[in-house]
PDB file of C-alpha atoms in Angstrom:
ATOM      1  CA  PRO E   1       0.090   0.029  -0.137  1.00 38.00           C
ATOM      2  CA  SER E   2       0.939   3.450  -0.416  1.00 40.00           C
ATOM      3  CA  SER E   3       2.276   5.435   2.617  1.00 44.00           C
ATOM      4  CA  LEU E   4       1.450   8.763   1.083  1.00 47.00           C
ATOM      5  CA  PRO E   5      -1.525   9.558   3.480  1.00 42.00           C
ATOM      6  CA  ALA E   6       0.209   9.270   6.355  1.00 48.00           C
ATOM      7  CA  ALA E   7      -0.677  12.314   8.132  1.00 44.00           C
ATOM      8  CA  THR E   8       1.070  15.307   6.628  1.00 51.00           C
ATOM      9  CA  PRO E   9      -0.582  18.100   8.748  1.00 54.00           C
ATOM     10  CA  ALA E  10      -2.397  21.075   7.135  1.00 54.00           C
ATOM     11  CA  GLU E  11      -2.350  24.228   9.465  1.00 55.00           C
ATOM     12  CA  ASN E  12      -4.586  27.180   9.133  1.00 58.00           C
ATOM     13  CA  PRO E  13      -3.538  29.716  12.299  1.00 58.00           C
ATOM     14  CA  ARG E  14      -5.818  32.644  12.385  1.00 59.00           C
ATOM     15  CA  PRO E  15      -4.538  35.420  14.489  1.00 59.00           C
ATOM     16  CA  HIS E  16      -6.884  37.272  16.989  1.00 60.00           C
ATOM     17  CA  HIS E  17      -6.696  40.121  19.500  1.00 62.00           C
ATOM     18  CA  LYS E  18      -8.063  37.815  22.570  1.00 68.00           C
ATOM     19  CA  PRO E  19      -5.862  34.884  23.254  1.00 64.00           C
ATOM     20  CA  SER E  20      -8.942  32.743  23.751  1.00 64.00           C
ATOM     21  CA  ARG E  21     -10.284  33.258  20.222  1.00 71.00           C
ATOM     22  CA  PHE E  22      -6.510  32.491  18.729  1.00 76.00           C
ATOM     23  CA  ILE E  23      -7.811  29.840  16.160  1.00 77.00           C
ATOM     24  CA  TYR E  24      -5.205  27.471  15.065  1.00 77.00           C
ATOM     25  CA  PHE E  25      -5.917  24.482  13.195  1.00 79.00           C
ATOM     26  CA  GLU E  26      -3.895  21.647  12.601  1.00 79.00           C
ATOM     27  CA  SER E  27      -5.461  18.564  11.062  1.00 82.00           C
ATOM     28  CA  ALA E  28      -3.778  15.346   9.037  1.00 82.00           C
ATOM     29  CA  PRO E  29      -5.496  14.696   5.658  1.00 88.00           C
ATOM     30  CA  SER E  30      -5.287  10.949   7.010  1.00 90.00           C
ATOM     31  CA  ALA E  31      -8.060   9.155   9.443  1.00 92.00           C
ATOM     32  CA  VAL E  32      -5.180   9.415  12.500  1.00 91.00           C
ATOM     33  CA  ALA E  33      -1.932  11.299  12.584  1.00 88.00           C
ATOM     34  CA  ALA E  34       0.876   9.204  12.498  1.00 86.00           C
ATOM     35  CA  ASN E  35       2.475  10.544  15.506  1.00 86.00           C
ATOM     36  CA  LYS E  36      -1.069   9.066  17.321  1.00 90.00           C
ATOM     37  CA  CYS E  37      -0.017   5.891  16.155  1.00 93.00           C
ATOM     38  CA  ARG E  38       3.577   5.900  17.462  1.00 88.00           C
ATOM     39  CA  VAL E  39       2.478   6.851  20.990  1.00 88.00           C
ATOM     40  CA  ALA E  40      -0.425   4.063  20.597  1.00 93.00           C
ATOM     41  CA  ALA E  41       2.081   1.608  19.744  1.00 92.00           C
ATOM     42  CA  ALA E  42       4.648   2.626  22.369  1.00 86.00           C
ATOM     43  CA  LYS E  43       2.059   2.208  24.857  1.00 87.00           C
ATOM     44  CA  GLY E  44       1.032  -1.312  23.440  1.00 91.00           C
ATOM     45  CA  GLU E  45      -2.529   0.286  22.599  1.00 95.00           C
ATOM     46  CA  ARG E  46      -4.996  -0.441  19.586  1.00 97.00           C
ATOM     47  CA  VAL E  47      -6.434   2.061  17.444  1.00 96.00           C
ATOM     48  CA  GLU E  48     -10.121   2.501  16.238  1.00 95.00           C
ATOM     49  CA  ASP E  49     -11.298   0.232  13.110  1.00 95.00           C
ATOM     50  CA  GLY E  50     -11.418   2.129   9.925  1.00 93.00           C
ATOM     51  CA  LEU E  51      -7.980   3.920  10.439  1.00 95.00           C
ATOM     52  CA  LEU E  52      -5.055   1.491   9.035  1.00 96.00           C
ATOM     53  CA  ILE E  53      -4.220  -1.601   6.756  1.00 95.00           C
ATOM     54  CA  ASP E  54      -1.617  -3.863   7.092  1.00 96.00           C
ATOM     55  CA  PRO E  55       0.912  -4.411   4.397  1.00 94.00           C
ATOM     56  CA  GLN E  56      -1.395  -6.669   2.601  1.00 96.00           C
ATOM     57  CA  GLY E  57      -3.806  -4.109   2.480  1.00 94.00           C
ATOM     58  CA  LEU E  58      -6.024  -5.738   4.999  1.00 96.00           C
ATOM     59  CA  PRO E  59      -7.752  -3.433   8.079  1.00 96.00           C
ATOM     60  CA  THR E  60      -5.879  -3.598  11.157  1.00 97.00           C
ATOM     61  CA  THR E  61      -6.139  -1.649  14.665  1.00 98.00           C
ATOM     62  CA  ASP E  62      -2.501  -2.654  15.302  1.00 98.00           C
ATOM     63  CA  PRO E  63      -0.515   0.908  15.220  1.00 96.00           C
ATOM     64  CA  GLY E  64       2.800  -1.197  14.773  1.00 95.00           C
ATOM     65  CA  VAL E  65       2.249  -1.965  11.134  1.00 95.00           C
ATOM     66  CA  MET E  66       3.189   1.741  10.630  1.00 90.00           C
ATOM     67  CA  PHE E  67       6.696   1.081  12.076  1.00 87.00           C
ATOM     68  CA  GLN E  68       7.509  -2.059  10.498  1.00 87.00           C
ATOM     69  CA  ASP E  69       9.299  -3.175   7.166  1.00 82.00           C
ATOM     70  CA  PRO E  70       7.145  -3.828   4.879  1.00 86.00           C
ATOM     71  CA  THR E  71       4.909  -0.760   6.386  1.00 86.00           C
ATOM     72  CA  GLY E  72       1.260  -0.639   6.579  1.00 91.00           C
ATOM     73  CA  ALA E  73      -0.534   2.636   5.662  1.00 91.00           C
ATOM     74  CA  ILE E  74      -2.590   5.031   7.258  1.00 93.00           C
ATOM     75  CA  LEU E  75      -6.138   5.784   5.299  1.00 94.00           C
ATOM     76  CA  PRO E  76      -6.976   9.147   4.340  1.00 93.00           C
ATOM     77  CA  PHE E  77      -9.839  10.840   6.238  1.00 90.00           C
ATOM     78  CA  GLY E  78     -13.540  10.428   4.334  1.00 92.00           C
ATOM     79  CA  GLY E  79     -13.946   7.031   4.758  1.00 85.00           C
ATOM     80  CA  ALA E  80     -15.163   4.407   1.917  1.00 81.00           C
ATOM     81  CA  THR E  81     -17.160   6.893   0.305  1.00 90.00           C
ATOM     82  CA  GLY E  82     -15.315  10.273   0.592  1.00 93.00           C
ATOM     83  CA  GLY E  83     -11.534   8.841   0.831  1.00 93.00           C
ATOM     84  CA  HIS E  84     -10.566  10.569  -2.122  1.00 94.00           C
ATOM     85  CA  LYS E  85     -10.775  14.132  -0.487  1.00 92.00           C
ATOM     86  CA  GLY E  86      -8.123  13.233   1.843  1.00 91.00           C
ATOM     87  CA  PHE E  87      -6.038  11.489  -0.610  1.00 92.00           C
ATOM     88  CA  GLY E  88      -6.082  14.544  -2.734  1.00 92.00           C
ATOM     89  CA  LEU E  89      -5.303  16.928   0.243  1.00 90.00           C
ATOM     90  CA  ALA E  90      -2.643  14.528   1.164  1.00 89.00           C
ATOM     91  CA  LEU E  91      -1.112  14.582  -2.232  1.00 91.00           C
ATOM     92  CA  ALA E  92      -1.456  18.452  -2.539  1.00 90.00           C
ATOM     93  CA  CYS E  93       0.560  18.565   0.853  1.00 89.00           C
ATOM     94  CA  GLU E  94       3.129  16.168  -0.244  1.00 90.00           C
ATOM     95  CA  ILE E  95       4.066  17.731  -3.525  1.00 92.00           C
ATOM     96  CA  LEU E  96       4.137  21.308  -1.976  1.00 92.00           C
ATOM     97  CA  ALA E  97       6.232  20.584   1.247  1.00 91.00           C
ATOM     98  CA  GLY E  98       7.832  17.234   0.165  1.00 91.00           C
ATOM     99  CA  VAL E  99       8.614  17.961  -3.285  1.00 93.00           C
ATOM    100  CA  VAL E 100       8.922  21.448  -4.188  1.00 94.00           C
ATOM    101  CA  ALA E 101      10.050  22.575  -0.398  1.00 93.00           C
ATOM    102  CA  ALA E 102      12.139  19.968   0.736  1.00 92.00           C
ATOM    103  CA  GLY E 103      13.062  17.801  -2.281  1.00 93.00           C
ATOM    104  CA  PHE E 104      12.860  14.846   0.227  1.00 93.00           C
ATOM    105  CA  PRO E 105       9.169  13.226  -0.594  1.00 91.00           C
ATOM    106  CA  ALA E 106       7.618   9.980   0.856  1.00 84.00           C
ATOM    107  CA  LEU E 107       9.201   7.539  -1.412  1.00 88.00           C
ATOM    108  CA  PRO E 108      10.003   4.157  -0.114  1.00 81.00           C
ATOM    109  CA  GLU E 109      13.668   4.840  -0.312  1.00 86.00           C
ATOM    110  CA  ASN E 110      13.042   7.893   2.312  1.00 87.00           C
ATOM    111  CA  LEU E 111      10.612   6.286   4.629  1.00 76.00           C
ATOM    112  CA  ARG E 112      12.825   3.252   6.249  1.00 73.00           C
ATOM    113  CA  PRO E 113      11.957   2.056   9.685  1.00 65.00           C
ATOM    114  CA  GLY E 114      12.919   4.290  12.264  1.00 66.00           C
ATOM    115  CA  ARG E 115      13.163   7.196  10.285  1.00 73.00           C
ATOM    116  CA  VAL E 116      11.162  10.233  11.233  1.00 74.00           C
ATOM    117  CA  VAL E 117      10.649  12.409   8.133  1.00 80.00           C
ATOM    118  CA  ASN E 118       9.117  15.847   8.600  1.00 83.00           C
ATOM    119  CA  ASN E 119       8.678  18.472   5.854  1.00 88.00           C
ATOM    120  CA  ALA E 120       7.112  21.869   5.908  1.00 87.00           C
ATOM    121  CA  LEU E 121       5.973  24.821   3.645  1.00 88.00           C
ATOM    122  CA  ALA E 122       4.270  27.684   5.092  1.00 86.00           C
ATOM    123  CA  PHE E 123       1.925  30.279   3.595  1.00 84.00           C
ATOM    124  CA  ILE E 124       1.816  33.565   5.639  1.00 83.00           C
ATOM    125  CA  LEU E 125      -1.181  35.747   4.892  1.00 84.00           C
ATOM    126  CA  ASP E 126      -1.723  39.390   6.247  1.00 85.00           C
ATOM    127  CA  PRO E 127      -5.348  40.088   6.596  1.00 85.00           C
ATOM    128  CA  ASN E 128      -5.070  43.353   6.929  1.00 86.00           C
ATOM    129  CA  ARG E 129      -3.475  43.748   3.426  1.00 89.00           C
ATOM    130  CA  ILE E 130      -6.629  41.898   1.748  1.00 89.00           C
ATOM    131  CA  SER E 131      -9.225  43.465   4.066  1.00 87.00           C
ATOM    132  CA  ASP E 132      -9.854  46.734   6.236  1.00 85.00           C
ATOM    133  CA  GLY E 133     -10.120  46.357   9.761  1.00 80.00           C
ATOM    134  CA  ALA E 134     -13.842  45.304   9.868  1.00 87.00           C
ATOM    135  CA  TRP E 135     -12.642  41.580   9.559  1.00 86.00           C
ATOM    136  CA  GLN E 136     -11.644  41.250  13.150  1.00 85.00           C
ATOM    137  CA  GLY E 137     -15.209  42.382  14.015  1.00 87.00           C
ATOM    138  CA  LEU E 138     -16.724  39.782  11.548  1.00 89.00           C
ATOM    139  CA  ALA E 139     -14.379  37.250  12.762  1.00 86.00           C
ATOM    140  CA  ASP E 140     -15.867  37.838  16.229  1.00 88.00           C
ATOM    141  CA  ALA E 141     -19.424  37.530  15.109  1.00 91.00           C
ATOM    142  CA  VAL E 142     -18.673  34.186  13.353  1.00 90.00           C
ATOM    143  CA  TYR E 143     -17.130  32.824  16.413  1.00 88.00           C
ATOM    144  CA  ASP E 144     -20.062  34.192  19.008  1.00 90.00           C
ATOM    145  CA  SER E 145     -22.395  32.456  16.335  1.00 94.00           C
ATOM    146  CA  LEU E 146     -20.546  29.124  16.652  1.00 91.00           C
ATOM    147  CA  GLU E 147     -20.092  29.259  20.651  1.00 88.00           C
ATOM    148  CA  GLN E 148     -23.874  30.239  20.747  1.00 92.00           C
ATOM    149  CA  THR E 149     -25.075  27.361  18.937  1.00 93.00           C
ATOM    150  CA  PRO E 150     -27.432  25.070  20.820  1.00 93.00           C
ATOM    151  CA  ALA E 151     -25.516  21.699  22.147  1.00 91.00           C
ATOM    152  CA  ARG E 152     -27.275  18.551  21.242  1.00 91.00           C
ATOM    153  CA  PRO E 153     -28.613  16.530  24.197  1.00 92.00           C
ATOM    154  CA  GLY E 154     -26.030  15.386  26.219  1.00 91.00           C
ATOM    155  CA  GLY E 155     -23.360  17.260  24.085  1.00 88.00           C
ATOM    156  CA  GLU E 156     -20.782  19.535  25.116  1.00 86.00           C
ATOM    157  CA  GLY E 157     -21.489  22.399  22.547  1.00 86.00           C
ATOM    158  CA  VAL E 158     -19.238  23.858  19.643  1.00 88.00           C
ATOM    159  CA  ARG E 159     -15.861  24.116  20.885  1.00 86.00           C
ATOM    160  CA  LEU E 160     -13.197  26.656  18.573  1.00 86.00           C
ATOM    161  CA  PRO E 161     -10.159  24.811  16.943  1.00 84.00           C
ATOM    162  CA  GLY E 162      -7.461  25.531  19.772  1.00 82.00           C
ATOM    163  CA  GLY E 163      -9.892  25.111  22.682  1.00 84.00           C
ATOM    164  CA  PRO E 164      -9.300  21.758  23.659  1.00 86.00           C
ATOM    165  CA  GLU E 165      -5.452  22.407  23.270  1.00 85.00           C
ATOM    166  CA  ARG E 166      -5.747  25.273  25.952  1.00 85.00           C
ATOM    167  CA  ALA E 167      -7.671  23.194  28.198  1.00 87.00           C
ATOM    168  CA  HIS E 168      -4.939  20.277  27.754  1.00 90.00           C
ATOM    169  CA  LEU E 169      -1.968  22.872  28.462  1.00 90.00           C
ATOM    170  CA  GLU E 170      -3.884  24.223  31.683  1.00 92.00           C
ATOM    171  CA  ARG E 171      -4.136  20.898  32.880  1.00 94.00           C
ATOM    172  CA  ALA E 172      -0.637  19.657  32.068  1.00 93.00           C
ATOM    173  CA  GLN E 173       0.517  22.918  33.914  1.00 94.00           C
ATOM    174  CA  ARG E 174      -1.423  21.999  37.035  1.00 95.00           C
ATOM    175  CA  GLU E 175      -0.906  18.292  37.126  1.00 93.00           C
ATOM    176  CA  GLY E 176       2.119  17.464  34.669  1.00 89.00           C
ATOM    177  CA  VAL E 177       2.691  15.112  31.570  1.00 87.00           C
ATOM    178  CA  THR E 178       2.209  11.351  31.823  1.00 85.00           C
ATOM    179  CA  LEU E 179       5.488   9.771  29.527  1.00 86.00           C
ATOM    180  CA  ASP E 180       5.135   6.413  28.162  1.00 83.00           C
ATOM    181  CA  PRO E 181       8.163   4.028  29.019  1.00 86.00           C
ATOM    182  CA  ASP E 182       9.798   4.135  25.490  1.00 83.00           C
ATOM    183  CA  THR E 183       9.680   7.947  25.564  1.00 86.00           C
ATOM    184  CA  ILE E 184      11.208   7.895  28.951  1.00 91.00           C
ATOM    185  CA  ALA E 185      13.921   5.544  27.541  1.00 92.00           C
ATOM    186  CA  ALA E 186      14.538   7.658  24.652  1.00 90.00           C
ATOM    187  CA  LEU E 187      15.055  10.730  26.904  1.00 93.00           C
ATOM    188  CA  HIS E 188      17.571   8.899  28.988  1.00 94.00           C
ATOM    189  CA  ARG E 189      19.343   7.598  25.896  1.00 94.00           C
ATOM    190  CA  ILE E 190      19.735  10.749  24.254  1.00 95.00           C
ATOM    191  CA  GLY E 191      20.097  13.009  27.249  1.00 94.00           C
ATOM    192  CA  GLY E 192      22.862  10.664  28.854  1.00 93.00           C
ATOM    193  CA  SER E 193      24.681  10.907  25.524  1.00 96.00           C
ATOM    194  CA  LEU E 194      24.861  14.618  26.079  1.00 96.00           C
ATOM    195  CA  GLY E 195      26.018  14.366  29.498  1.00 95.00           C
ATOM    196  CA  LEU E 196      22.542  15.649  30.971  1.00 95.00           C
ATOM    197  CA  ASP E 197      21.325  14.265  34.430  1.00 94.00           C
ATOM    198  CA  VAL E 198      18.009  13.112  32.917  1.00 93.00           C
ATOM    199  CA  PRO E 199      16.836  11.676  36.357  1.00 92.00           C
ATOM    200  CA  ALA E 200      17.259  15.062  37.971  1.00 92.00           C
ATOM    201  CA  LEU E 201      15.420  16.923  34.762  1.00 90.00           C
ATOM    202  CA  LEU E 202      12.463  14.446  35.097  1.00 88.00           C
ATOM    203  CA  GLY E 203      12.026  14.515  38.367  1.00 82.00           C
ATOM    204  CA  GLY E 204      13.640  10.971  39.338  1.00 79.00           C
ATOM    205  CA  VAL E 205      11.941   9.328  36.634  1.00 76.00           C
TER     206      VAL E 205
END
């Protein structure tokens, strides 16, 4: 199977004068991000159905198929009827970031097990150059309208992109961050090679 749809992020940051309204949308054009598969594999966990296929093209919930040789693949978002949309977006991202910007696309010889490949290409737009100052007030009106949308029974209501991440950051600052054993081992290995006192830096872990 092709490994092209493996999580190439599409980012859409939108500036705002209120920190709580700063919109940062980052999404993989695949059904799940490759790094989430990496974390699940390190924890020995399974992923949901419909996200991955193994090297034979068969459905699997084992995230480890993404980090073996031959590798499996992450399916594009959109499911059985709309997967062409995610694939098209992934292909556009790959050509722009992997081919045009980096010259290091997702070809088999570049995707050896254990190698992490991250290419990036940024387009920066200044809204004040294409709109007058009224755009900020109009954006506020859109955000207000979304946040005031009634929630379905038992639901949480509309959350703007970036909201869950801000909540996670606040929780992590209060309670700390949980690291899986593989990550801790990697920190010890890399930090130790640089002469760092890793246990002290990690609070005795």
